[in-house]
PDB file of C-alpha atoms in Angstrom:
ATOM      1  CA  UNK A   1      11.633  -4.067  17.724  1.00 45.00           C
ATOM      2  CA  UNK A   2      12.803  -0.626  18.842  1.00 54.00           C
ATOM      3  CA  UNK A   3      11.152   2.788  19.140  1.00 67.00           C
ATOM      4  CA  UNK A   4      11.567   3.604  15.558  1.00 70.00           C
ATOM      5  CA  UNK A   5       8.289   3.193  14.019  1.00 70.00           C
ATOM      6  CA  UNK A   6       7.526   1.768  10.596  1.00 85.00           C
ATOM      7  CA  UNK A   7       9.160  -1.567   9.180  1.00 90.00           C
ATOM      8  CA  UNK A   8      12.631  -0.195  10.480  1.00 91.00           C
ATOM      9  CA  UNK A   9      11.227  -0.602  13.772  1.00 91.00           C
ATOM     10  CA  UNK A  10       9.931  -4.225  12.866  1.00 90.00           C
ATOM     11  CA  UNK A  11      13.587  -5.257  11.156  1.00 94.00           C
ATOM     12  CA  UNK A  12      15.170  -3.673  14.534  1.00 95.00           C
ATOM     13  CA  UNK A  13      17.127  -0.952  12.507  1.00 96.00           C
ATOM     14  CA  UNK A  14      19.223   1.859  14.222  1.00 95.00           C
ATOM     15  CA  UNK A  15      20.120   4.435  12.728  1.00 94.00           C
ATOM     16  CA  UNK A  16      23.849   5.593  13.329  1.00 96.00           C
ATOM     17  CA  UNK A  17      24.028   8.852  11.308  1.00 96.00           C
ATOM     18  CA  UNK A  18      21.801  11.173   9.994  1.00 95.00           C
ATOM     19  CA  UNK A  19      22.448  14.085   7.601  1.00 95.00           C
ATOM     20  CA  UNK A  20      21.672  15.333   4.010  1.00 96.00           C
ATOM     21  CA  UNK A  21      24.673  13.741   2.202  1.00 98.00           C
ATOM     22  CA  UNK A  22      24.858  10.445   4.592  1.00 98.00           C
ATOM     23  CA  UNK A  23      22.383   8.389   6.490  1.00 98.00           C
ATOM     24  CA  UNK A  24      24.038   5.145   8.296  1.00 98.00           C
ATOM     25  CA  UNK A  25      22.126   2.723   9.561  1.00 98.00           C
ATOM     26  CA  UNK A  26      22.755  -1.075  11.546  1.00 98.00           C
ATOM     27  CA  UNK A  27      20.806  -4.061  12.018  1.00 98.00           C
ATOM     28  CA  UNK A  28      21.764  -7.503  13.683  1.00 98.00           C
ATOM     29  CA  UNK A  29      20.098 -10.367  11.444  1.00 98.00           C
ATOM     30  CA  UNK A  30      18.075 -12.286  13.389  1.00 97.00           C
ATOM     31  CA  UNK A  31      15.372 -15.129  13.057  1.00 95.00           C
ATOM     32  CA  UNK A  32      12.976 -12.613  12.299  1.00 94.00           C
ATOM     33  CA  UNK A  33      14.981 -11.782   8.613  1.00 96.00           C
ATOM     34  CA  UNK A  34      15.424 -15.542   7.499  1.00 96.00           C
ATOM     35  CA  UNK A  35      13.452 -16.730   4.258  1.00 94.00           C
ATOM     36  CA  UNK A  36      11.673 -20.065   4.718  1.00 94.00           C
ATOM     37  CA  UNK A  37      15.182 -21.752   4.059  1.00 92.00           C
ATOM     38  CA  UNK A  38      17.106 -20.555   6.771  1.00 93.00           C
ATOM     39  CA  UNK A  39      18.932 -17.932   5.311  1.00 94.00           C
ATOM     40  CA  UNK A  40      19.022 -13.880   5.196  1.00 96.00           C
ATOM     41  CA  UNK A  41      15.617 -12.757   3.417  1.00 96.00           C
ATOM     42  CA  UNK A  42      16.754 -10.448   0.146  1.00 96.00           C
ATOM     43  CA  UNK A  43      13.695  -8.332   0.403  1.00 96.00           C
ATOM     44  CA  UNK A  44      15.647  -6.617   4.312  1.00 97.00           C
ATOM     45  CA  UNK A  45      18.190  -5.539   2.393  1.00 98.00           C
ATOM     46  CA  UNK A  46      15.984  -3.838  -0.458  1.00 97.00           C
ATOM     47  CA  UNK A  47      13.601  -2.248   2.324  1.00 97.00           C
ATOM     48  CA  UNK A  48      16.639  -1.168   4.759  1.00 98.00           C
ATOM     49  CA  UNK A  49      18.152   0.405   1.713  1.00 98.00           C
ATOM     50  CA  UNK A  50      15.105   1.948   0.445  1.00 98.00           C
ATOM     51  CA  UNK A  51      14.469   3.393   4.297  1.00 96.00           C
ATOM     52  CA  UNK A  52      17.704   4.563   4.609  1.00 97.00           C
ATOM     53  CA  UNK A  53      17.566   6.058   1.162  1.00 98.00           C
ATOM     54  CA  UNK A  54      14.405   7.943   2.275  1.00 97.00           C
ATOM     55  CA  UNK A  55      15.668   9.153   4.901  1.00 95.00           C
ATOM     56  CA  UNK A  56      19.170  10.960   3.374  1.00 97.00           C
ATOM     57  CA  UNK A  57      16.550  12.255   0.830  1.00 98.00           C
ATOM     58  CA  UNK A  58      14.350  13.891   2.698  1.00 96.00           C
ATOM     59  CA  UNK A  59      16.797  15.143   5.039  1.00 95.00           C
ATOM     60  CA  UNK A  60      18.247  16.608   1.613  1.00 97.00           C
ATOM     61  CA  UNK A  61      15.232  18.293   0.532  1.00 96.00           C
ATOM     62  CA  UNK A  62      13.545  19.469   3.832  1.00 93.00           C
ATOM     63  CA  UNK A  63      10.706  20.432   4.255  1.00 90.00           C
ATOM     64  CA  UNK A  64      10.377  21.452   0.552  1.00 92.00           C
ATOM     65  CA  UNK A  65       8.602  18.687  -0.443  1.00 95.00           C
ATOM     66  CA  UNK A  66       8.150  14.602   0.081  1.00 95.00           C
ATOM     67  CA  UNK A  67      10.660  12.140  -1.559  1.00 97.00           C
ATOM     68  CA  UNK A  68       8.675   8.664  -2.328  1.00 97.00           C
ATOM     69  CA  UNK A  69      10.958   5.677  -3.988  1.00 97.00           C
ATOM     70  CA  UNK A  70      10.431   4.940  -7.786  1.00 98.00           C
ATOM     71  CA  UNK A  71      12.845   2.409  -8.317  1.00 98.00           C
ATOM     72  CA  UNK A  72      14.708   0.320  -5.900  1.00 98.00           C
ATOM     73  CA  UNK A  73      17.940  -2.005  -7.747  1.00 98.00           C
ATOM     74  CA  UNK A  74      19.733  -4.142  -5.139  1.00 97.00           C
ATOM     75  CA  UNK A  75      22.382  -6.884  -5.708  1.00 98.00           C
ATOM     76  CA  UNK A  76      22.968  -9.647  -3.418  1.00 97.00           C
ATOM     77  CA  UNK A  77      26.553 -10.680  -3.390  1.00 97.00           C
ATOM     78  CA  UNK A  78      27.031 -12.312  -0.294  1.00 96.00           C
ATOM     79  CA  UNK A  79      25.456 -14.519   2.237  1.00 95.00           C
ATOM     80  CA  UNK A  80      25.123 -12.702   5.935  1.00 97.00           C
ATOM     81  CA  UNK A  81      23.853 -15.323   8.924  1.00 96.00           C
ATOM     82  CA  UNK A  82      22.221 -14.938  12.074  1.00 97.00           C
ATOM     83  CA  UNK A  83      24.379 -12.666  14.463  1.00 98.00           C
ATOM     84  CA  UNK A  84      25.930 -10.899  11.932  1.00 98.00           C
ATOM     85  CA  UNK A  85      25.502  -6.734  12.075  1.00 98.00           C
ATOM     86  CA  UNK A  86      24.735  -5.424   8.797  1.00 98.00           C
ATOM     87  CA  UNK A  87      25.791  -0.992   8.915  1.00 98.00           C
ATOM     88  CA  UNK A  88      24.022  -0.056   5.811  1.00 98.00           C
ATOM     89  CA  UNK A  89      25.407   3.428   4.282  1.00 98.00           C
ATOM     90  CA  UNK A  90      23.386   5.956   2.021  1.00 98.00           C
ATOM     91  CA  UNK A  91      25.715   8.293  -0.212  1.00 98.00           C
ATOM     92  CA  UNK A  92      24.062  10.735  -3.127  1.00 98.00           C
ATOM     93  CA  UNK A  93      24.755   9.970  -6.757  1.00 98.00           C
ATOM     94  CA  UNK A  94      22.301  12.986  -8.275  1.00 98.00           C
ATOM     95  CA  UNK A  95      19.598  15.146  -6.424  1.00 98.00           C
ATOM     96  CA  UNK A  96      17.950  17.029  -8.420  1.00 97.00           C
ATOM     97  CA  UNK A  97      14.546  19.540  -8.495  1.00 96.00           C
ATOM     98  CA  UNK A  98      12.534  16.325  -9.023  1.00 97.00           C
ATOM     99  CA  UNK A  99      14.316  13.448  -8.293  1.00 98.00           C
ATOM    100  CA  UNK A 100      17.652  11.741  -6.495  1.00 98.00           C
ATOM    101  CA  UNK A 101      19.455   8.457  -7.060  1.00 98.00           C
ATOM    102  CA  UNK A 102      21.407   7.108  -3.863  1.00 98.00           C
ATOM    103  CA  UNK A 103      23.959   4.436  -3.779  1.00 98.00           C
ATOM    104  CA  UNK A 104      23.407   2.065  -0.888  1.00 98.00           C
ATOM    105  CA  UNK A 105      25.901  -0.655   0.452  1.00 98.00           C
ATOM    106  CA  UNK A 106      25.362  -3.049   3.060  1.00 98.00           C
ATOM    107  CA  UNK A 107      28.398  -4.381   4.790  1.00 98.00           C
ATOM    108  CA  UNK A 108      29.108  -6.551   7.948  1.00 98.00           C
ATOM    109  CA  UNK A 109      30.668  -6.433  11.022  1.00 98.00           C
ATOM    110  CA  UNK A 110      34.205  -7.811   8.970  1.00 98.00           C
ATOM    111  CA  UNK A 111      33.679  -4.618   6.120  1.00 98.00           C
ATOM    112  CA  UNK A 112      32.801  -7.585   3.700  1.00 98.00           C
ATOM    113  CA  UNK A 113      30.011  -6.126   1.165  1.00 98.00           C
ATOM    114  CA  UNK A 114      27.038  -8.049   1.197  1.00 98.00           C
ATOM    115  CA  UNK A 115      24.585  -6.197  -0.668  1.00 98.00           C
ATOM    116  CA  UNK A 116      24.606  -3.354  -2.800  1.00 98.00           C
ATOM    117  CA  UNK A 117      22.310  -1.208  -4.741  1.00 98.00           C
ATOM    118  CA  UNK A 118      20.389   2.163  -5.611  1.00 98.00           C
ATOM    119  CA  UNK A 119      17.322   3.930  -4.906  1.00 98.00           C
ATOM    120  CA  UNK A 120      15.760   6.494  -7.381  1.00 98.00           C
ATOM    121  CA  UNK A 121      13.182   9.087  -5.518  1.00 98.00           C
ATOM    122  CA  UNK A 122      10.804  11.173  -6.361  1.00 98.00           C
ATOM    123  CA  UNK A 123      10.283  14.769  -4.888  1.00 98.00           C
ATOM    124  CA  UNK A 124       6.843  15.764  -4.583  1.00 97.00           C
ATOM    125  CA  UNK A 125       5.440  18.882  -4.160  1.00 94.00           C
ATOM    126  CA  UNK A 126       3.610  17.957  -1.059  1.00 90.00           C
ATOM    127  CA  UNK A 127       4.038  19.259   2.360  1.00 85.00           C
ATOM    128  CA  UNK A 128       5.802  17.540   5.192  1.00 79.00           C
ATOM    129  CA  UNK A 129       5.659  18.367   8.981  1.00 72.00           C
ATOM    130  CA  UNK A 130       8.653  19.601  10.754  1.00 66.00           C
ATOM    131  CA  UNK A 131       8.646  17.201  13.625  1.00 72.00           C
ATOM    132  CA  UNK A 132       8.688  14.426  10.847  1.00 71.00           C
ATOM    133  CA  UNK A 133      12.461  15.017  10.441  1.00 70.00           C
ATOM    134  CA  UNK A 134      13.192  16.045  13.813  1.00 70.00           C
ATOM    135  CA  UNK A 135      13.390  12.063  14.660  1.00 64.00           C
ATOM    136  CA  UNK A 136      16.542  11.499  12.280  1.00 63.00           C
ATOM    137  CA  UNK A 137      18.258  14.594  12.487  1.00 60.00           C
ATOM    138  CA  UNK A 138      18.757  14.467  16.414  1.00 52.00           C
ATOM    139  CA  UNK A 139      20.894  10.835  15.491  1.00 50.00           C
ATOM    140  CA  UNK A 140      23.607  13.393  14.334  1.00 48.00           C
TER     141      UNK A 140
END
């Protein structure tokens, strides 16, 4: 666990870069991320993508409104194991007045892609506090 609060913090995510067109994030797998049969857990890779995909969102948007996830499509395409670091990248497909689609791929420590997906958000017309992106935007 690490200061970042939320499930990142849980899943011991870092996050690497931070702007409006590209949020990078890392994680080591650990025990913590295994399913009941010893390997990687699929639903880390949907969440850290989602998260990530947040994040570049509302870094996008501002303080114009909040982005909330409405569909979340990730492929699993190869097996990570314990030790491995996992640098997830968020890049913009569309962003829109009410919604974005991100790409997401998670790679490890070799390059090899291990998961890949997208996240479709929605931007509401609700207001956010500064200081609630002051946390990602000072990992630039």
């Amino acid at each position: 666990m690490n200061e970042i609060p939320g499930l990142d913090g849980l899943l011991g995510v870092e996050h690497l870069e931070s702007g409006p067109d590209k949020v990078v994030a890392q994680f080591t797998i650990g025990e913590q991320h295994l399913q009941p049969f010893g390997i990687p857990h699929g639903g880390i890779y949907c969440a850290v993508h989602e998260s990530t995909a947040s994040i570049a969102g509302q870094l996008w948007l501002g303080t114009r409104g909040v982005v909330v996830g409405t569909n979340n499509s990730t492929d699993f395409l190869r097996q990570a194991k314990v030790g491995d670091t996992i640098t997830v990248t968020a890049t913009p497909i569309h962003r829109g007045r009410t919604q974005q689609l991100w790409r997401l791929e998670s790679v490890n420590q070799d390059g090899k892609l291990i998961a890949q997906g997208q996240v479709r958000l929605a931007n509401l017309d609700q207001e956010i506090p500064a200081d609630a992106l002051a946390r990602f935007t000072a990992a630039q």
